[in-house]
GROMACS .gro file of N, CA and C in nm:
model
  312
    1UNK      N    1  -0.659   0.729  -0.571
    1UNK     CA    2  -0.600   0.690  -0.509
    1UNK      C    3  -0.442   0.649  -0.556
    2UNK      N    4  -0.338   0.685  -0.525
    2UNK     CA    5  -0.244   0.653  -0.562
    2UNK      C    6  -0.103   0.644  -0.520
    3UNK      N    7   0.019   0.540  -0.574
    3UNK     CA    8   0.149   0.576  -0.479
    3UNK      C    9   0.260   0.661  -0.520
    4UNK      N   10   0.282   0.720  -0.382
    4UNK     CA   11   0.362   0.771  -0.416
    4UNK      C   12   0.487   0.689  -0.417
    5UNK      N   13   0.627   0.794  -0.435
    5UNK     CA   14   0.764   0.741  -0.397
    5UNK      C   15   0.812   0.657  -0.499
    6UNK      N   16   0.873   0.549  -0.471
    6UNK     CA   17   0.990   0.476  -0.554
    6UNK      C   18   1.012   0.527  -0.666
    7UNK      N   19   0.888   0.476  -0.799
    7UNK     CA   20   0.913   0.569  -0.951
    7UNK      C   21   0.885   0.737  -0.974
    8UNK      N   22   0.888   0.772  -0.858
    8UNK     CA   23   0.920   0.950  -0.878
    8UNK      C   24   0.726   0.971  -0.934
    9UNK      N   25   0.647   0.932  -0.839
    9UNK     CA   26   0.488   0.937  -0.915
    9UNK      C   27   0.368   0.903  -0.871
   10UNK      N   28   0.274   0.909  -0.896
   10UNK     CA   29   0.096   0.799  -0.909
   10UNK      C   30   0.120   0.660  -0.987
   11UNK      N   31   0.077   0.569  -0.844
   11UNK     CA   32   0.082   0.495  -0.991
   11UNK      C   33  -0.016   0.410  -0.955
   12UNK      N   34  -0.046   0.248  -1.041
   12UNK     CA   35  -0.171   0.204  -1.004
   12UNK      C   36  -0.093   0.055  -0.966
   13UNK      N   37  -0.089  -0.013  -0.880
   13UNK     CA   38  -0.061  -0.234  -0.901
   13UNK      C   39  -0.080  -0.284  -0.980
   14UNK      N   40  -0.022  -0.325  -1.045
   14UNK     CA   41  -0.051  -0.450  -1.104
   14UNK      C   42   0.034  -0.605  -1.045
   15UNK      N   43  -0.037  -0.648  -1.012
   15UNK     CA   44   0.027  -0.750  -0.861
   15UNK      C   45  -0.004  -0.917  -1.012
   16UNK      N   46  -0.001  -0.997  -0.979
   16UNK     CA   47   0.006  -1.151  -1.023
   16UNK      C   48  -0.113  -1.149  -0.903
   17UNK      N   49  -0.217  -1.245  -0.988
   17UNK     CA   50  -0.297  -1.336  -0.853
   17UNK      C   51  -0.257  -1.461  -0.776
   18UNK      N   52  -0.301  -1.528  -0.704
   18UNK     CA   53  -0.267  -1.637  -0.643
   18UNK      C   54  -0.379  -1.688  -0.653
   19UNK      N   55  -0.390  -1.758  -0.786
   19UNK     CA   56  -0.460  -1.909  -0.764
   19UNK      C   57  -0.600  -1.978  -0.685
   20UNK      N   58  -0.684  -1.925  -0.699
   20UNK     CA   59  -0.772  -1.978  -0.815
   20UNK      C   60  -0.834  -1.787  -0.775
   21UNK      N   61  -0.745  -1.694  -0.723
   21UNK     CA   62  -0.799  -1.557  -0.722
   21UNK      C   63  -0.861  -1.502  -0.851
   22UNK      N   64  -0.999  -1.513  -0.826
   22UNK     CA   65  -1.005  -1.378  -0.911
   22UNK      C   66  -0.951  -1.231  -0.951
   23UNK      N   67  -0.984  -1.138  -1.014
   23UNK     CA   68  -0.966  -1.031  -1.061
   23UNK      C   69  -0.970  -0.933  -0.966
   24UNK      N   70  -1.086  -0.964  -0.834
   24UNK     CA   71  -1.163  -0.897  -0.818
   24UNK      C   72  -1.108  -0.905  -0.615
   25UNK      N   73  -1.107  -1.032  -0.566
   25UNK     CA   74  -1.001  -1.081  -0.504
   25UNK      C   75  -0.847  -0.992  -0.528
   26UNK      N   76  -0.761  -1.053  -0.580
   26UNK     CA   77  -0.634  -1.030  -0.567
   26UNK      C   78  -0.618  -0.841  -0.580
   27UNK      N   79  -0.693  -0.810  -0.628
   27UNK     CA   80  -0.711  -0.603  -0.658
   27UNK      C   81  -0.730  -0.567  -0.478
   28UNK      N   82  -0.892  -0.668  -0.436
   28UNK     CA   83  -0.891  -0.624  -0.285
   28UNK      C   84  -0.760  -0.623  -0.153
   29UNK      N   85  -0.765  -0.768  -0.197
   29UNK     CA   86  -0.686  -0.850  -0.111
   29UNK      C   87  -0.487  -0.703  -0.150
   30UNK      N   88  -0.471  -0.648  -0.270
   30UNK     CA   89  -0.340  -0.590  -0.298
   30UNK      C   90  -0.372  -0.430  -0.263
   31UNK      N   91  -0.460  -0.405  -0.214
   31UNK     CA   92  -0.511  -0.231  -0.172
   31UNK      C   93  -0.485  -0.294  -0.010
   32UNK      N   94  -0.535  -0.385   0.002
   32UNK     CA   95  -0.514  -0.410   0.155
   32UNK      C   96  -0.357  -0.405   0.232
   33UNK      N   97  -0.308  -0.540   0.133
   33UNK     CA   98  -0.178  -0.504   0.165
   33UNK      C   99  -0.067  -0.384   0.134
   34UNK      N  100  -0.072  -0.303   0.060
   34UNK     CA  101   0.027  -0.168   0.071
   34UNK      C  102  -0.012  -0.095   0.136
   35UNK      N  103  -0.211  -0.037   0.133
   35UNK     CA  104  -0.238   0.042   0.196
   35UNK      C  105  -0.300   0.027   0.333
   36UNK      N  106  -0.374  -0.075   0.345
   36UNK     CA  107  -0.445  -0.094   0.515
   36UNK      C  108  -0.568  -0.084   0.539
   37UNK      N  109  -0.639   0.015   0.393
   37UNK     CA  110  -0.793   0.024   0.365
   37UNK      C  111  -0.849  -0.150   0.324
   38UNK      N  112  -0.990  -0.158   0.380
   38UNK     CA  113  -1.067  -0.252   0.334
   38UNK      C  114  -1.116  -0.220   0.218
   39UNK      N  115  -1.076  -0.329   0.117
   39UNK     CA  116  -1.207  -0.258   0.004
   39UNK      C  117  -1.264  -0.375  -0.060
   40UNK      N  118  -1.355  -0.394  -0.146
   40UNK     CA  119  -1.394  -0.507  -0.250
   40UNK      C  120  -1.335  -0.511  -0.398
   41UNK      N  121  -1.346  -0.586  -0.451
   41UNK     CA  122  -1.281  -0.595  -0.541
   41UNK      C  123  -1.456  -0.575  -0.637
   42UNK      N  124  -1.504  -0.437  -0.656
   42UNK     CA  125  -1.656  -0.421  -0.681
   42UNK      C  126  -1.718  -0.538  -0.845
   43UNK      N  127  -1.588  -0.451  -0.922
   43UNK     CA  128  -1.631  -0.493  -1.041
   43UNK      C  129  -1.514  -0.493  -1.131
   44UNK      N  130  -1.507  -0.546  -1.292
   44UNK     CA  131  -1.438  -0.500  -1.370
   44UNK      C  132  -1.462  -0.376  -1.460
   45UNK      N  133  -1.367  -0.293  -1.492
   45UNK     CA  134  -1.403  -0.194  -1.569
   45UNK      C  135  -1.369  -0.279  -1.709
   46UNK      N  136  -1.467  -0.199  -1.828
   46UNK     CA  137  -1.480  -0.231  -1.981
   46UNK      C  138  -1.323  -0.153  -2.006
   47UNK      N  139  -1.241  -0.311  -2.028
   47UNK     CA  140  -1.074  -0.278  -2.108
   47UNK      C  141  -1.065  -0.174  -2.161
   48UNK      N  142  -1.178  -0.121  -2.281
   48UNK     CA  143  -1.133  -0.011  -2.394
   48UNK      C  144  -1.044  -0.034  -2.458
   49UNK      N  145  -0.976   0.071  -2.454
   49UNK     CA  146  -0.859   0.067  -2.587
   49UNK      C  147  -0.685   0.018  -2.495
   50UNK      N  148  -0.683  -0.023  -2.385
   50UNK     CA  149  -0.634  -0.043  -2.267
   50UNK      C  150  -0.580  -0.149  -2.309
   51UNK      N  151  -0.434  -0.231  -2.394
   51UNK     CA  152  -0.400  -0.353  -2.404
   51UNK      C  153  -0.350  -0.450  -2.254
   52UNK      N  154  -0.374  -0.373  -2.134
   52UNK     CA  155  -0.296  -0.404  -2.052
   52UNK      C  156  -0.398  -0.501  -1.937
   53UNK      N  157  -0.370  -0.508  -1.817
   53UNK     CA  158  -0.448  -0.671  -1.791
   53UNK      C  159  -0.628  -0.612  -1.784
   54UNK      N  160  -0.631  -0.656  -1.690
   54UNK     CA  161  -0.833  -0.595  -1.570
   54UNK      C  162  -0.795  -0.507  -1.478
   55UNK      N  163  -0.903  -0.416  -1.498
   55UNK     CA  164  -0.824  -0.295  -1.445
   55UNK      C  165  -1.021  -0.328  -1.339
   56UNK      N  166  -0.976  -0.318  -1.216
   56UNK     CA  167  -1.106  -0.335  -1.149
   56UNK      C  168  -1.125  -0.134  -1.042
   57UNK      N  169  -1.269  -0.158  -0.983
   57UNK     CA  170  -1.300  -0.031  -0.935
   57UNK      C  171  -1.317  -0.134  -0.817
   58UNK      N  172  -1.301  -0.037  -0.670
   58UNK     CA  173  -1.317  -0.129  -0.516
   58UNK      C  174  -1.353   0.049  -0.458
   59UNK      N  175  -1.407  -0.040  -0.389
   59UNK     CA  176  -1.486   0.058  -0.315
   59UNK      C  177  -1.479   0.014  -0.180
   60UNK      N  178  -1.460   0.173  -0.121
   60UNK     CA  179  -1.352   0.182   0.052
   60UNK      C  180  -1.497   0.090   0.196
   61UNK      N  181  -1.443   0.028   0.244
   61UNK     CA  182  -1.523   0.003   0.352
   61UNK      C  183  -1.475   0.045   0.500
   62UNK      N  184  -1.394   0.090   0.480
   62UNK     CA  185  -1.291   0.134   0.582
   62UNK      C  186  -1.296   0.295   0.595
   63UNK      N  187  -1.267   0.360   0.635
   63UNK     CA  188  -1.279   0.459   0.661
   63UNK      C  189  -1.163   0.525   0.690
   64UNK      N  190  -1.086   0.436   0.754
   64UNK     CA  191  -0.918   0.472   0.772
   64UNK      C  192  -0.839   0.324   0.803
   65UNK      N  193  -0.698   0.355   0.717
   65UNK     CA  194  -0.654   0.225   0.723
   65UNK      C  195  -0.585   0.124   0.867
   66UNK      N  196  -0.580   0.070   0.849
   66UNK     CA  197  -0.553  -0.062   0.938
   66UNK      C  198  -0.345  -0.071   0.958
   67UNK      N  199  -0.312  -0.102   1.057
   67UNK     CA  200  -0.154  -0.051   1.013
   67UNK      C  201  -0.095  -0.195   0.939
   68UNK      N  202  -0.174  -0.279   0.894
   68UNK     CA  203  -0.113  -0.403   0.741
   68UNK      C  204  -0.023  -0.347   0.658
   69UNK      N  205  -0.092  -0.232   0.629
   69UNK     CA  206  -0.012  -0.239   0.512
   69UNK      C  207   0.151  -0.177   0.445
   70UNK      N  208   0.207  -0.184   0.420
   70UNK     CA  209   0.264  -0.168   0.363
   70UNK      C  210   0.390  -0.006   0.274
   71UNK      N  211   0.256   0.057   0.209
   71UNK     CA  212   0.344   0.185   0.221
   71UNK      C  213   0.250   0.260   0.394
   72UNK      N  214   0.378   0.359   0.420
   72UNK     CA  215   0.355   0.414   0.520
   72UNK      C  216   0.235   0.588   0.458
   73UNK      N  217   0.205   0.655   0.526
   73UNK     CA  218   0.076   0.755   0.472
   73UNK      C  219   0.123   0.832   0.390
   74UNK      N  220   0.272   0.875   0.404
   74UNK     CA  221   0.346   0.947   0.376
   74UNK      C  222   0.385   0.919   0.190
   75UNK      N  223   0.323   0.814   0.185
   75UNK     CA  224   0.398   0.725   0.071
   75UNK      C  225   0.206   0.771  -0.023
   76UNK      N  226   0.112   0.812   0.067
   76UNK     CA  227  -0.019   0.779   0.016
   76UNK      C  228  -0.091   0.924   0.030
   77UNK      N  229  -0.226   0.996  -0.104
   77UNK     CA  230  -0.276   1.074  -0.118
   77UNK      C  231  -0.402   1.036  -0.139
   78UNK      N  232  -0.510   1.088  -0.073
   78UNK     CA  233  -0.634   1.111  -0.241
   78UNK      C  234  -0.574   1.252  -0.306
   79UNK      N  235  -0.614   1.289  -0.409
   79UNK     CA  236  -0.570   1.339  -0.510
   79UNK      C  237  -0.800   1.331  -0.609
   80UNK      N  238  -0.767   1.488  -0.617
   80UNK     CA  239  -0.926   1.481  -0.708
   80UNK      C  240  -0.921   1.514  -0.876
   81UNK      N  241  -0.975   1.475  -0.889
   81UNK     CA  242  -1.026   1.414  -1.059
   81UNK      C  243  -0.894   1.529  -1.140
   82UNK      N  244  -0.907   1.571  -1.092
   82UNK     CA  245  -0.893   1.726  -1.159
   82UNK      C  246  -0.694   1.804  -1.146
   83UNK      N  247  -0.661   1.723  -1.017
   83UNK     CA  248  -0.521   1.708  -0.981
   83UNK      C  249  -0.424   1.565  -1.025
   84UNK      N  250  -0.533   1.499  -1.132
   84UNK     CA  251  -0.496   1.376  -1.145
   84UNK      C  252  -0.488   1.405  -1.343
   85UNK      N  253  -0.551   1.506  -1.394
   85UNK     CA  254  -0.536   1.563  -1.511
   85UNK      C  255  -0.412   1.518  -1.588
   86UNK      N  256  -0.300   1.546  -1.588
   86UNK     CA  257  -0.113   1.472  -1.580
   86UNK      C  258  -0.137   1.413  -1.590
   87UNK      N  259  -0.202   1.283  -1.515
   87UNK     CA  260  -0.158   1.122  -1.481
   87UNK      C  261  -0.144   1.055  -1.610
   88UNK      N  262  -0.054   0.955  -1.577
   88UNK     CA  263  -0.135   0.902  -1.670
   88UNK      C  264  -0.124   0.741  -1.643
   89UNK      N  265  -0.313   0.784  -1.655
   89UNK     CA  266  -0.391   0.632  -1.583
   89UNK      C  267  -0.439   0.613  -1.728
   90UNK      N  268  -0.396   0.447  -1.648
   90UNK     CA  269  -0.501   0.340  -1.754
   90UNK      C  270  -0.632   0.387  -1.841
   91UNK      N  271  -0.673   0.363  -1.961
   91UNK     CA  272  -0.745   0.447  -1.995
   91UNK      C  273  -0.918   0.364  -2.010
   92UNK      N  274  -0.954   0.275  -1.901
   92UNK     CA  275  -1.027   0.260  -1.872
   92UNK      C  276  -1.016   0.317  -1.701
   93UNK      N  277  -0.980   0.385  -1.628
   93UNK     CA  278  -1.004   0.419  -1.492
   93UNK      C  279  -0.963   0.542  -1.518
   94UNK      N  280  -0.970   0.670  -1.666
   94UNK     CA  281  -0.903   0.788  -1.710
   94UNK      C  282  -1.110   0.746  -1.784
   95UNK      N  283  -1.176   0.683  -1.812
   95UNK     CA  284  -1.275   0.695  -1.898
   95UNK      C  285  -1.400   0.661  -1.810
   96UNK      N  286  -1.367   0.540  -1.646
   96UNK     CA  287  -1.482   0.559  -1.505
   96UNK      C  288  -1.506   0.754  -1.479
   97UNK      N  289  -1.377   0.787  -1.432
   97UNK     CA  290  -1.322   0.875  -1.357
   97UNK      C  291  -1.363   1.022  -1.428
   98UNK      N  292  -1.409   1.049  -1.613
   98UNK     CA  293  -1.461   1.115  -1.594
   98UNK      C  294  -1.627   1.123  -1.667
   99UNK      N  295  -1.689   0.984  -1.644
   99UNK     CA  296  -1.863   0.948  -1.654
   99UNK      C  297  -1.897   0.952  -1.560
  100UNK      N  298  -1.804   0.924  -1.373
  100UNK     CA  299  -1.819   0.921  -1.278
  100UNK      C  300  -1.805   1.057  -1.151
  101UNK      N  301  -1.766   1.142  -1.205
  101UNK     CA  302  -1.718   1.321  -1.148
  101UNK      C  303  -1.831   1.337  -1.123
  102UNK      N  304  -1.948   1.424  -1.094
  102UNK     CA  305  -1.993   1.559  -1.049
  102UNK      C  306  -1.894   1.614  -1.127
  103UNK      N  307  -1.948   1.770  -1.193
  103UNK     CA  308  -1.965   1.911  -1.264
  103UNK      C  309  -1.924   1.976  -1.100
  104UNK      N  310  -1.820   2.042  -1.099
  104UNK     CA  311  -1.831   2.141  -1.071
  104UNK      C  312  -1.869   2.269  -0.971
   0.00000   0.00000   0.00000
């Protein structure tokens, strides 16, 4: 899932943590604040060659968002892995998707 809108395409948020919040808790909080979806910040992905911050894998805990998200549904959409081929995703995300997507 990527955010649309303001910057002209999909993107992944990279917010500052609230001390003493773990990266996993920060990811879960920010996903909820932006989208209204409840997720758990399951695990940190291997950083690979990416020189950015920590990339967190989140699993959905709810099938529908609450009204708590700051982004409206027209700013969000689910995308297949194929649709992300030309999207500049962080290396750990691309690596995870390539290793965890069933063949067509």
